[in-house]
XYZ file of C-alpha atoms in Angstrom:
227
model
C 6.289 0.249 -12.518
C 10.032 1.055 -12.343
C 12.814 0.507 -14.789
C 10.355 0.057 -17.750
C 10.563 -0.941 -21.198
C 10.526 1.491 -23.979
C 7.211 2.237 -25.750
C 7.704 0.198 -28.775
C 7.143 -2.934 -26.578
C 3.752 -2.012 -25.647
C 2.886 0.048 -28.862
C 3.237 -3.134 -30.914
C 0.624 -4.845 -28.845
C -1.953 -1.794 -29.073
C -4.470 -1.230 -31.616
C -3.644 1.035 -34.734
C -3.090 4.898 -33.878
C -4.331 5.867 -37.313
C -7.863 6.803 -36.063
C -8.141 10.331 -34.274
C -7.749 10.606 -30.720
C -10.924 11.932 -28.804
C -10.780 14.356 -26.251
C -10.201 12.697 -22.969
C -13.025 13.187 -20.601
C -12.685 15.627 -17.900
C -12.489 14.511 -14.204
C -15.946 14.197 -12.418
C -14.257 14.798 -8.959
C -15.839 18.584 -8.534
C -19.468 17.136 -9.379
C -19.379 13.869 -7.186
C -22.178 13.782 -4.514
C -21.098 13.007 -1.070
C -20.469 9.126 -0.355
C -22.623 7.744 2.056
C -20.913 6.051 5.296
C -22.447 2.793 4.187
C -21.233 2.704 0.677
C -19.647 -0.666 -0.080
C -15.937 -0.616 -0.353
C -13.912 -1.387 -3.513
C -10.241 -2.486 -2.701
C -7.899 -1.629 -5.696
C -5.106 -4.180 -4.983
C -2.427 -3.930 -7.510
C 0.804 -2.060 -8.539
C 1.706 1.192 -9.907
C -1.191 1.269 -12.300
C -3.425 1.649 -9.404
C -1.092 3.289 -6.967
C -1.117 6.462 -9.305
C 2.552 6.493 -10.221
C 3.965 10.302 -10.676
C 0.374 11.594 -10.269
C -0.856 14.236 -7.763
C -3.394 13.228 -4.931
C -6.833 12.508 -6.800
C -5.381 12.116 -9.879
C -4.876 8.064 -9.895
C -7.282 5.481 -11.008
C -8.842 4.546 -7.561
C -9.855 8.221 -6.675
C -11.116 8.879 -10.189
C -12.892 5.710 -10.457
C -14.550 6.393 -7.294
C -15.739 9.867 -8.386
C -17.070 8.366 -11.865
C -19.007 5.585 -10.026
C -20.637 8.101 -7.764
C -21.459 10.615 -10.275
C -23.228 7.922 -12.309
C -25.348 6.957 -9.261
C -23.346 3.803 -8.267
C -22.336 4.456 -4.655
C -19.230 3.198 -3.723
C -15.908 3.909 -1.856
C -12.683 2.813 -3.619
C -9.714 2.175 -1.198
C -6.206 2.508 -2.810
C -4.145 -0.594 -2.001
C -1.737 -0.287 -5.161
C 2.010 -0.595 -4.392
C 4.350 0.839 -7.124
C 6.915 -1.765 -8.091
C 4.974 -4.831 -6.686
C 5.474 -8.309 -8.350
C 2.622 -10.779 -7.759
C 4.856 -12.560 -5.457
C 5.090 -9.327 -3.247
C 1.524 -8.648 -3.565
C 0.748 -12.107 -2.684
C 2.738 -11.717 0.627
C 0.996 -8.544 1.703
C -2.463 -9.590 0.797
C -3.607 -11.230 4.461
C -2.155 -7.855 6.019
C -3.998 -5.798 3.641
C -7.127 -7.192 4.142
C -6.952 -7.856 7.665
C -6.267 -4.139 8.342
C -9.285 -2.638 6.137
C -11.526 -0.579 8.459
C -14.583 -2.434 6.550
C -14.486 -5.750 4.731
C -14.351 -5.143 0.901
C -17.600 -5.742 -1.195
C -15.252 -6.183 -4.076
C -11.490 -6.601 -4.624
C -9.948 -5.381 -7.981
C -6.650 -7.417 -8.705
C -4.467 -5.679 -10.933
C -1.119 -7.285 -11.066
C 1.544 -9.016 -13.202
C 2.984 -6.013 -15.289
C 6.051 -5.905 -13.176
C 6.328 -9.781 -13.335
C 6.372 -9.540 -17.105
C 8.918 -6.390 -17.507
C 11.518 -8.387 -15.344
C 10.928 -11.411 -17.283
C 9.861 -13.700 -14.368
C 8.609 -16.939 -15.443
C 4.714 -16.741 -16.431
C 4.241 -19.946 -14.338
C 5.288 -17.932 -11.159
C 2.917 -15.055 -12.017
C -0.119 -17.517 -12.692
C 0.526 -19.238 -9.385
C 0.812 -16.067 -7.410
C -2.474 -14.672 -8.930
C -4.087 -17.864 -8.423
C -3.173 -17.649 -4.766
C -4.196 -14.449 -4.187
C -7.706 -15.258 -5.832
C -8.052 -18.149 -3.832
C -7.385 -16.308 -0.412
C -10.227 -13.802 -1.609
C -12.521 -17.046 -2.587
C -11.781 -18.340 0.943
C -12.708 -14.937 2.521
C -15.867 -14.925 0.162
C -14.770 -11.653 -1.079
C -15.814 -11.177 -4.805
C -12.697 -10.291 -7.115
C -12.420 -8.515 -10.477
C -9.320 -8.907 -12.282
C -7.693 -6.363 -14.470
C -5.409 -8.131 -17.173
C -2.179 -7.375 -18.658
C -0.556 -8.419 -21.891
C 3.093 -9.077 -22.486
C 5.465 -7.207 -24.549
C 6.128 -8.629 -28.018
C 9.609 -8.187 -27.656
C 9.376 -10.757 -24.719
C 9.445 -13.213 -27.501
C 6.824 -15.570 -28.734
C 7.016 -18.310 -26.159
C 6.770 -15.824 -23.493
C 3.813 -14.156 -24.948
C 2.228 -17.335 -25.521
C 2.672 -18.369 -21.767
C 1.839 -15.228 -20.226
C -1.218 -13.508 -22.121
C -3.543 -16.821 -21.288
C -3.076 -16.232 -17.535
C -5.708 -13.717 -16.881
C -8.709 -15.293 -18.943
C -7.972 -18.761 -17.410
C -7.951 -17.629 -13.679
C -10.733 -15.317 -14.515
C -12.631 -18.511 -15.637
C -11.352 -20.703 -12.851
C -12.402 -18.409 -10.072
C -15.587 -16.982 -11.649
C -14.205 -13.658 -11.433
C -15.194 -10.715 -14.238
C -12.172 -9.863 -16.400
C -11.003 -6.616 -18.028
C -8.544 -8.200 -20.507
C -6.228 -5.447 -20.693
C -6.258 -2.503 -18.360
C -4.332 -0.290 -20.715
C -5.979 -0.845 -23.697
C -7.668 2.427 -23.878
C -4.354 4.404 -23.755
C -1.327 2.192 -24.814
C 0.715 3.595 -27.693
C -0.841 7.041 -27.255
C 1.536 9.593 -26.080
C -0.952 12.100 -25.283
C -2.477 10.055 -22.632
C 0.736 8.536 -20.985
C 3.616 9.933 -18.934
C 7.072 10.337 -20.545
C 7.717 6.848 -19.397
C 5.404 5.780 -22.140
C 3.732 3.178 -19.951
C 2.036 4.812 -17.159
C -1.168 6.906 -17.921
C -1.150 10.703 -17.398
C -4.240 12.098 -15.737
C -6.080 12.321 -19.243
C -5.100 8.700 -19.647
C -6.349 7.481 -16.286
C -9.782 9.238 -17.119
C -9.797 7.218 -20.377
C -9.280 3.871 -18.379
C -12.004 4.902 -15.865
C -14.444 5.502 -18.912
C -13.326 2.035 -20.468
C -13.633 0.002 -17.264
C -16.252 1.998 -15.046
C -19.199 -0.170 -16.355
C -17.646 -3.528 -15.627
C -16.761 -2.432 -12.198
C -20.253 -1.352 -11.738
C -21.519 -4.432 -12.791
C -19.267 -6.515 -10.661
C -20.033 -4.440 -7.582
C -23.660 -5.009 -8.165
C -23.290 -8.610 -8.551
C -21.244 -8.680 -5.192
C -23.450 -7.014 -3.287
C -26.488 -8.904 -4.387
C -25.188 -11.930 -3.049
């Protein structure tokens, strides 16, 4: 995400920092077994939180998720389709092109969008409509989705928060898609796990998010490939 709000906007929405912070898990990349050519594909379709903003190759969420899944025995290839700065409207416009140009049809699409809409103060109704359209297109193509949610910063105001935060659980229920309620829950408000912009995770933070979401992704992938 670009031109981001200060940490306080997100920290107020996070859990208390009073508890000691455990050491971040080490990357599993070096121990990851070879991925079979026919491993199901997970498409990570989102913004900078998927794209790996300011991280080196291999340090972002998609490659570390792929490594963690395969190290745990869940064969999967995770394709990074994250674009930094994307709003839900921009992502909606590129969805068909992205899907049409995949070498293999994804078994599962992770949808992680909306943070830039919130940071720019875009109307929550537009965010909802765009995410709904994205999930509807995936439904039409019979591609299961997993939605990773976002929460509005408290300083956006009570009315904005009340309109924005219910978007993700409502759309997950409508489209029967599994939901990670708040993608940044494992790291938000903890400087040791964030870049100096206080919003994007650093490599240790990415590992924390992977650890917090890996099981939900594996469950969704199993359900998708069992259809």
